[in-house]
Coordinates of C-alpha atoms and ligand atoms in Angstrom, one line a residue:
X1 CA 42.6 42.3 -25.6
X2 CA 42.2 38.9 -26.3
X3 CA 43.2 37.5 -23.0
X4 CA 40.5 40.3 -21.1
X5 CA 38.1 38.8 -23.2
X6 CA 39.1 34.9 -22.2
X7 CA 38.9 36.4 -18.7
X8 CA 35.1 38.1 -19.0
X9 CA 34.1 35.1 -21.0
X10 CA 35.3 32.6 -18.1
X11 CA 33.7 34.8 -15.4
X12 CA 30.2 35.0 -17.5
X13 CA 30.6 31.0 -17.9
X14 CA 30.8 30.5 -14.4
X15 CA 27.9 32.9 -13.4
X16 CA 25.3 31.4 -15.4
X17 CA 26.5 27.9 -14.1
X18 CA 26.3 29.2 -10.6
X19 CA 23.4 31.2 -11.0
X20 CA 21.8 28.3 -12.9
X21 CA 22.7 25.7 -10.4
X22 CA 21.2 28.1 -7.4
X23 CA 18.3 29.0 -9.2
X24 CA 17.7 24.8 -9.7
X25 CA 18.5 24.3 -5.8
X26 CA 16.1 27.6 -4.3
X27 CA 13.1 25.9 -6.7
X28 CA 13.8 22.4 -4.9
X29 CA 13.4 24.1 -1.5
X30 CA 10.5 26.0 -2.5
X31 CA 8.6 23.3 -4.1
X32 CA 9.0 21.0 -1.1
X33 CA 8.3 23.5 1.4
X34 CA 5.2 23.7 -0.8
X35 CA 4.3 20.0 -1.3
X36 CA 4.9 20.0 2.9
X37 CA 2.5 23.1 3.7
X38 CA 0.0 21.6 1.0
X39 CA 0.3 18.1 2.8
X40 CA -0.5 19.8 6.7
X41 CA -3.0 21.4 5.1
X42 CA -5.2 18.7 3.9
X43 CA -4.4 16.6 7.5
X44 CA -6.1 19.7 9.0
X45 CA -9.0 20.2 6.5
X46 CA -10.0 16.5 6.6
X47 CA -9.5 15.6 10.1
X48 CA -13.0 16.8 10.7
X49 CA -14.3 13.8 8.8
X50 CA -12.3 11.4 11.7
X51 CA -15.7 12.0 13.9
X52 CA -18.2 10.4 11.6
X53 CA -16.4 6.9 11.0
X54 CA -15.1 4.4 14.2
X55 CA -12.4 2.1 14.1
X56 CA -13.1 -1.6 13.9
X57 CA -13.5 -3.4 16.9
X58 CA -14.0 -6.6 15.7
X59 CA -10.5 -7.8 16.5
X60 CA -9.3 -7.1 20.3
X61 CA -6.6 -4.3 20.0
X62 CA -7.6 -2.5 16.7
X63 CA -10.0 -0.7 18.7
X64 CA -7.1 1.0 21.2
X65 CA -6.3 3.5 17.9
X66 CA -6.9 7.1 18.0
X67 CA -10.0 7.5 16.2
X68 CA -8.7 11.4 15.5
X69 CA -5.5 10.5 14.0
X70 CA -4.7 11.3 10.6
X71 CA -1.4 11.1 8.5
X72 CA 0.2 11.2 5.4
X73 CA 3.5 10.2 3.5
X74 CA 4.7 10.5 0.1
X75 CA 7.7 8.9 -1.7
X76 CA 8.4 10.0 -5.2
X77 CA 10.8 8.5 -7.7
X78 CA 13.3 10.6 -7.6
X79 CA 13.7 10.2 -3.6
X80 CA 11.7 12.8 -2.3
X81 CA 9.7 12.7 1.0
X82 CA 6.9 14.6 2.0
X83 CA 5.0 14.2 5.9
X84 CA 2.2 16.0 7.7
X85 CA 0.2 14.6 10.7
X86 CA 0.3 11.4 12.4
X87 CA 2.6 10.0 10.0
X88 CA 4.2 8.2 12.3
X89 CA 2.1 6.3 13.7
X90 CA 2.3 2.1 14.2
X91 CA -0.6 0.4 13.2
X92 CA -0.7 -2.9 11.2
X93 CA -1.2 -3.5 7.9
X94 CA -4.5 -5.6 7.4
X95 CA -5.4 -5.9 3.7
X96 CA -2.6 -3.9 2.7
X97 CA -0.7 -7.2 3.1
X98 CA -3.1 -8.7 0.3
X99 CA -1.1 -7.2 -2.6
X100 CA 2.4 -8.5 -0.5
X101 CA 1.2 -12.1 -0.8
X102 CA -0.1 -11.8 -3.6
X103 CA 3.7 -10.9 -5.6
X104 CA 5.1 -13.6 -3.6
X105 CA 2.7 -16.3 -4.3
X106 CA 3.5 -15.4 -8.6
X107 CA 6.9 -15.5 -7.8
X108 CA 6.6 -18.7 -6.0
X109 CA 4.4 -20.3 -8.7
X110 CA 3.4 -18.4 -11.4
X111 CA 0.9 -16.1 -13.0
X112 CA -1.0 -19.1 -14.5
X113 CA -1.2 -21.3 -11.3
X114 CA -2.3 -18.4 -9.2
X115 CA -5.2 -17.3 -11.0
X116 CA -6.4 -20.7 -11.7
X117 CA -6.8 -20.6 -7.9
X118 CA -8.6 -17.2 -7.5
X119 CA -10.6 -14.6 -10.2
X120 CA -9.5 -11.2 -11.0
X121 CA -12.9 -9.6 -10.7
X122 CA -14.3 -7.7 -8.4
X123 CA -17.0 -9.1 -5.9
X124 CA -19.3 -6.3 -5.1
X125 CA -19.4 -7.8 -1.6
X126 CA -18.3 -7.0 1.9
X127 CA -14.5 -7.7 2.4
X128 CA -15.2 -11.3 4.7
X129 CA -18.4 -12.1 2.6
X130 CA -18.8 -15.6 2.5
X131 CA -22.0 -15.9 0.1
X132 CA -20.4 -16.0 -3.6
X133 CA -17.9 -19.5 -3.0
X134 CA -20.8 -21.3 -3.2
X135 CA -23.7 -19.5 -4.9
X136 CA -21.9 -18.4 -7.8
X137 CA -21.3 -20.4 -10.8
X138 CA -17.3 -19.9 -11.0
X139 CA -15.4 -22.3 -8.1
X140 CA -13.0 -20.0 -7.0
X141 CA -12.8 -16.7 -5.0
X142 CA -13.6 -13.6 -7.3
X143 CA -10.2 -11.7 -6.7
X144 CA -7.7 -11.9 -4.0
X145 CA -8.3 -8.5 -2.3
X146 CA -11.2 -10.5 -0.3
X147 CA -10.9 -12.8 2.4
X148 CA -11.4 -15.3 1.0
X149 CA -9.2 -15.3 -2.0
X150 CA -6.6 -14.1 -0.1
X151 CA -6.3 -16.8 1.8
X152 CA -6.4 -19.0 -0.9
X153 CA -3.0 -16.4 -1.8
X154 CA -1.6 -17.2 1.5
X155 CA -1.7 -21.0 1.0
X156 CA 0.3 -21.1 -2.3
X157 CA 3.5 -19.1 -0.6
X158 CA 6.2 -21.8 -0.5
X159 CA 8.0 -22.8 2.6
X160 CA 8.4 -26.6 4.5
X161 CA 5.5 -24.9 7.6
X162 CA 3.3 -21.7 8.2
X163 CA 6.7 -20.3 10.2
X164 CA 9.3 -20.3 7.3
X165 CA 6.4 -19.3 4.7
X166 CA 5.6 -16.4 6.9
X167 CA 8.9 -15.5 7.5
X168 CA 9.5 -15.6 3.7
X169 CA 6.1 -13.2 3.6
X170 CA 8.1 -10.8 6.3
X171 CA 11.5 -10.7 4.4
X172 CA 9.4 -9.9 1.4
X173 CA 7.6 -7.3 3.1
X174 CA 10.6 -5.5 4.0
X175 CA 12.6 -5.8 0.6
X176 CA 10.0 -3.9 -0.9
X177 CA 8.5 -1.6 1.5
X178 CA 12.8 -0.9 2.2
X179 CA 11.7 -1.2 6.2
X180 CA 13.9 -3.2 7.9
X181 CA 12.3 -2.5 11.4
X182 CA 9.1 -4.3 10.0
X183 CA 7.7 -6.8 12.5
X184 CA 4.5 -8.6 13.5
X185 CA 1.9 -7.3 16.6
X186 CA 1.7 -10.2 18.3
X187 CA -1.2 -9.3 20.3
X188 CA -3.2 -8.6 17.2
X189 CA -2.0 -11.9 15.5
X190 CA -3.3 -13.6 18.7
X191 CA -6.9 -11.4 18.3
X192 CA -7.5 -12.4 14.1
X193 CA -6.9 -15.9 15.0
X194 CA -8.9 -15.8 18.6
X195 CA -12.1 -14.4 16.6
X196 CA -11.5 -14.5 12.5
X197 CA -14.2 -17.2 12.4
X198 CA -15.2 -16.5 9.2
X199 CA -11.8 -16.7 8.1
X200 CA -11.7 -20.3 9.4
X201 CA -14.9 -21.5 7.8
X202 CA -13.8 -19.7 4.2
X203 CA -10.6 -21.5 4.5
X204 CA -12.4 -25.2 5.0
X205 CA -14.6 -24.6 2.2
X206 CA -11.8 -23.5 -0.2
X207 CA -10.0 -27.2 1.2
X208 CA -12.9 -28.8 0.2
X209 CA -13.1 -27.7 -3.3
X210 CA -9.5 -27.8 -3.7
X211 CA -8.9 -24.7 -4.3
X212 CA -6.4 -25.2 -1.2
X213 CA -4.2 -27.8 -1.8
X214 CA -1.7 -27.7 1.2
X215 CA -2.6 -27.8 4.9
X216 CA -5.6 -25.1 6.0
X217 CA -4.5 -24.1 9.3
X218 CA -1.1 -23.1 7.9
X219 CA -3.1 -21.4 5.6
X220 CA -4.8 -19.2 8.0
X221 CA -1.8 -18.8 10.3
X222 CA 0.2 -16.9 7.3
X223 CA -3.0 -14.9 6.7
X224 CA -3.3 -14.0 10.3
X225 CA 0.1 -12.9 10.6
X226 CA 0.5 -11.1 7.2
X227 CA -2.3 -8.9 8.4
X228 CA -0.6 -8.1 12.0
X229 CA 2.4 -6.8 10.1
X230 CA 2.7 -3.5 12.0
X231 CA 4.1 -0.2 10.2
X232 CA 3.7 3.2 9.8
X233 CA 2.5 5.7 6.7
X234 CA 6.1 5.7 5.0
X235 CA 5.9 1.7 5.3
X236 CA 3.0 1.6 2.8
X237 CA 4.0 4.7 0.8
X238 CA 7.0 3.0 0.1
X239 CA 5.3 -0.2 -0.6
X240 CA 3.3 2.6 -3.2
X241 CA 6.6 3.3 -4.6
X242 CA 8.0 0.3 -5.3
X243 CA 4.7 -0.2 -7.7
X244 CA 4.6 3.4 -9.1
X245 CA 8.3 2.2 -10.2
X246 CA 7.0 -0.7 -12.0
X247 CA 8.7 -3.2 -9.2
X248 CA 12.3 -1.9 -9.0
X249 CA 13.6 -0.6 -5.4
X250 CA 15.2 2.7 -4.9
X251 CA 18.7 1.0 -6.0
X252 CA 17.4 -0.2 -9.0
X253 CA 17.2 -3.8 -8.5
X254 CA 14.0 -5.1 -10.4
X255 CA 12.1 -7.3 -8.3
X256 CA 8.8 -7.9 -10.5
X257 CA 8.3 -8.2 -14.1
X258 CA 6.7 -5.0 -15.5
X259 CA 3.5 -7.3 -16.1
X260 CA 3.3 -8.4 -12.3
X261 CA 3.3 -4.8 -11.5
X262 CA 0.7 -4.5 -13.6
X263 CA -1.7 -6.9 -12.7
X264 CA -0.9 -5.6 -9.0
X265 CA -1.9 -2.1 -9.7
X266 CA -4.9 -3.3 -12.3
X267 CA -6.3 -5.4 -9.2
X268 CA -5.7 -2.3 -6.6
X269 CA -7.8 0.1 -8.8
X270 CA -10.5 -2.8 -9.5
X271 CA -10.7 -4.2 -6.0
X272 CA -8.7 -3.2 -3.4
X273 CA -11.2 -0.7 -1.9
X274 CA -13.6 -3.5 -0.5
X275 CA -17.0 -2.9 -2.1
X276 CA -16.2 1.0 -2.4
X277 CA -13.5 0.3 -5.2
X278 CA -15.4 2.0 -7.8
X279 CA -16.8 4.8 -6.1
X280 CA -13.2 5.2 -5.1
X281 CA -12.1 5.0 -8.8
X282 CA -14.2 8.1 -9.7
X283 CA -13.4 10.0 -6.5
X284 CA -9.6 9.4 -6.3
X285 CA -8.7 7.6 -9.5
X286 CA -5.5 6.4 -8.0
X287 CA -4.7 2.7 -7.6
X288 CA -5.3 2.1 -3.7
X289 CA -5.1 -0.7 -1.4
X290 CA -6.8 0.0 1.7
X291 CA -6.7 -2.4 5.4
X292 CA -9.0 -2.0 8.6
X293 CA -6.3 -1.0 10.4
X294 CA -6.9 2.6 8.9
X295 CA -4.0 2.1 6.1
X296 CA -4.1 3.4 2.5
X297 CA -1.3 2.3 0.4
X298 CA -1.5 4.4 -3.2
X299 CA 0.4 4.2 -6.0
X300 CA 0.7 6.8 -8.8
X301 CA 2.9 5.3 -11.7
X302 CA 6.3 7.0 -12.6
X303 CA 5.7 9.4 -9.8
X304 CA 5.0 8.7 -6.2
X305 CA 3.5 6.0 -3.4
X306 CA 1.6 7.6 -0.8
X307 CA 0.8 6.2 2.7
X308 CA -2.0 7.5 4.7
X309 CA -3.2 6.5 8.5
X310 CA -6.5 7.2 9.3
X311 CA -8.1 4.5 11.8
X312 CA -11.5 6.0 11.7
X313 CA -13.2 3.8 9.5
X314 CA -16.6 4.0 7.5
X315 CA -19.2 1.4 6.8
X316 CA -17.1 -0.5 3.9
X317 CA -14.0 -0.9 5.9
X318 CA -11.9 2.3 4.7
X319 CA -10.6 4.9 6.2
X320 CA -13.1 7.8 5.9
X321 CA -11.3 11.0 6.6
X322 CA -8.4 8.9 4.4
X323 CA -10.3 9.0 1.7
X324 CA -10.7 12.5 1.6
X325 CA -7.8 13.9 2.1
X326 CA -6.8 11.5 -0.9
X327 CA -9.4 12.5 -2.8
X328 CA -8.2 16.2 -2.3
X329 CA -4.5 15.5 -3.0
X330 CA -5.3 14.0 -5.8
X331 CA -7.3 17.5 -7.3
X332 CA -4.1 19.5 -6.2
X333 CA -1.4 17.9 -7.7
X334 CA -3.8 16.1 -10.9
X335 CA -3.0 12.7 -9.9
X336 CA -5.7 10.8 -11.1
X337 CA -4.4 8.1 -13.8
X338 CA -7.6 8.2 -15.6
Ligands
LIG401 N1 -7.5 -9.3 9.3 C1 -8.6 -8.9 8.6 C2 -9.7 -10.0 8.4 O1 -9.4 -10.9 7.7 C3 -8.3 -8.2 7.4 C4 -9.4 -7.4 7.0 C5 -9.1 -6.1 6.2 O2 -8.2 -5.3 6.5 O3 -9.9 -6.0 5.3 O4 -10.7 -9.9 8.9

């Protein structure tokens, strides 16, 4: 009697394991064949508002992007991956390389010495506005999401000329967005520096009140280039991840101090959608980094980093249709951090 019962006892053990572990693996299936119907979607339902933005033109090239193109990634923490729509698309970077420079340029000198160099407020002005180095009453750029501050960001990265400091910038970039494959577009690089004359005049006024120290053209050559950093939606929703997990990669090697991370994702929410940021805040309520090249990088802390393409742009510089569809994903699955 006593063995039967060892015997039914085993069985029933081994059931519920099984029927436990099954159970666990049919609910991972399901919820990501959710999470990827959910994500195709809100492509679809917001690739309507593609038609009321334009890409930018302003730099030769950017304007050859498919104005209807819309895409999505997400990466979450525990090493999930969701896609819908043009997801895999190239396009470069921009301003999403802002937030790049800006880790390397602390871990190259320091919390202290970079924000001597450039605020941590946000403007109110136009991305490449020019007006506030002068007319306001504080000598440096207001955060370094704009232009201008980001260029100062881009002078303080270390190397001995603009080729090894950008080449530091681009082994940076791929540590942390985990994209080996990441290169620059040439022909873009070759547009921002043909035309960015704003950019230029910024980066001599910044020299002359010394808020650049080194040499300005290398200066502007790491800025051009960081922004012609070409990728695709799982580039920047990686990028996302890496910040939703505090600065640690997917094997667990920290790269940034939890406070770095902060300050990162404190800057995104504050600044990094242009002069839209706090509109953006309410809508969204996810830290974002946007770039004219129709790139969203978003981070939601402990969860996920999501990546959207949307080159169709609207007055402020963001992607329009972008914004919506995060604005929507964000209802769904309650992301908002406020
Ligand atoms: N390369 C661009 C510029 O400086 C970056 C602009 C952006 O994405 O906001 O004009």
């Amino acid at each position: 009697i006593r063995d039967r019962f060892c015997i039914i006892n085993i069985i029933s053990v081994y059931y519920l394991k099984y029927m436990f572990i099954y159970r666990f693996i049919l609910e991972q299936i399901k919820r990501g064949y959710l999470m990827e119907e959910l994500l195709k979607e809100l492509v679809e339902k917001n690739r309507k508002f593609t038609a009321d933005g334009n890409v930018a033109n302003y730099i030769p090239e950017l304007d050859k992007a498919d104005k209807n193109a819309l895409g999505i990634y997400v990466t979450t923490l525990d090493g999930q991956e969701f896609f819908a729509g043009d997801y895999n698309t190239k396009f470069t970077i921009q301003s999403i390389s802002k937030i790049i420079s800006l880790m390397l340029a602390i871990l190259d000198n320091g919390e202290e010495y970079v924000f001597s160099k450039v605020g941590m407020e946000p403007s109110g002005d136009p991305f490449n506005s020019i007006r506030k180095l002068e007319t306001s009453s504080r000598k440096k750029p207001y955060n370094p999401m704009i232009n201008a501050g980001a260029i100062a960001v881009a002078s303080m990265i270390k190397g001995k000329d603009d080729r090894e400091k950008f080449l530091r910038l681009l082994d940076f970039a791929k540590l942390i967005t985990e994209d080996d494959t990441l290169d620059l577009n040439y022909k873009i690089y070759i547009g921002e520096s043909d035309t960015g004359f704003r950019n230029y005049s910024m980066a001599y006024f910044l020299k002359g009140e010394g808020i650049i120290e080194g040499n300005v053209n290398e200066a502007l050559t790491v800025y051009f280039k960081q922004c012609s950093i070409e990728g695709t939606a799982k580039t920047i929703s990686t990028l996302g991840k890496f910040l939703a997990n505090d600065g640690v990669l997917s094997n667990g090697e920290r790269i940034l101090t939890t406070r770095m991370a902060k300050i990162i994702k404190t800057l995104m929410v504050t600044c990094g959608m242009y002069d839209s940021s706090g509109e953006f805040a309410v809508r969204v309520g996810i830290p974002s980094k946007s770039g004219v090249g129709g790139g969203i990088c978003s981070v939601v802390p402990g969860k996920m980093g999501i990546g959207v393409y949307g080159p169709s742009l609207d007055k402020k510089g963001n992607s329009l249709a972008g914004g919506h569809l995060l604005a929507d994903l964000s209802e769904e699955l309650s992301l908002n951090i406020f």
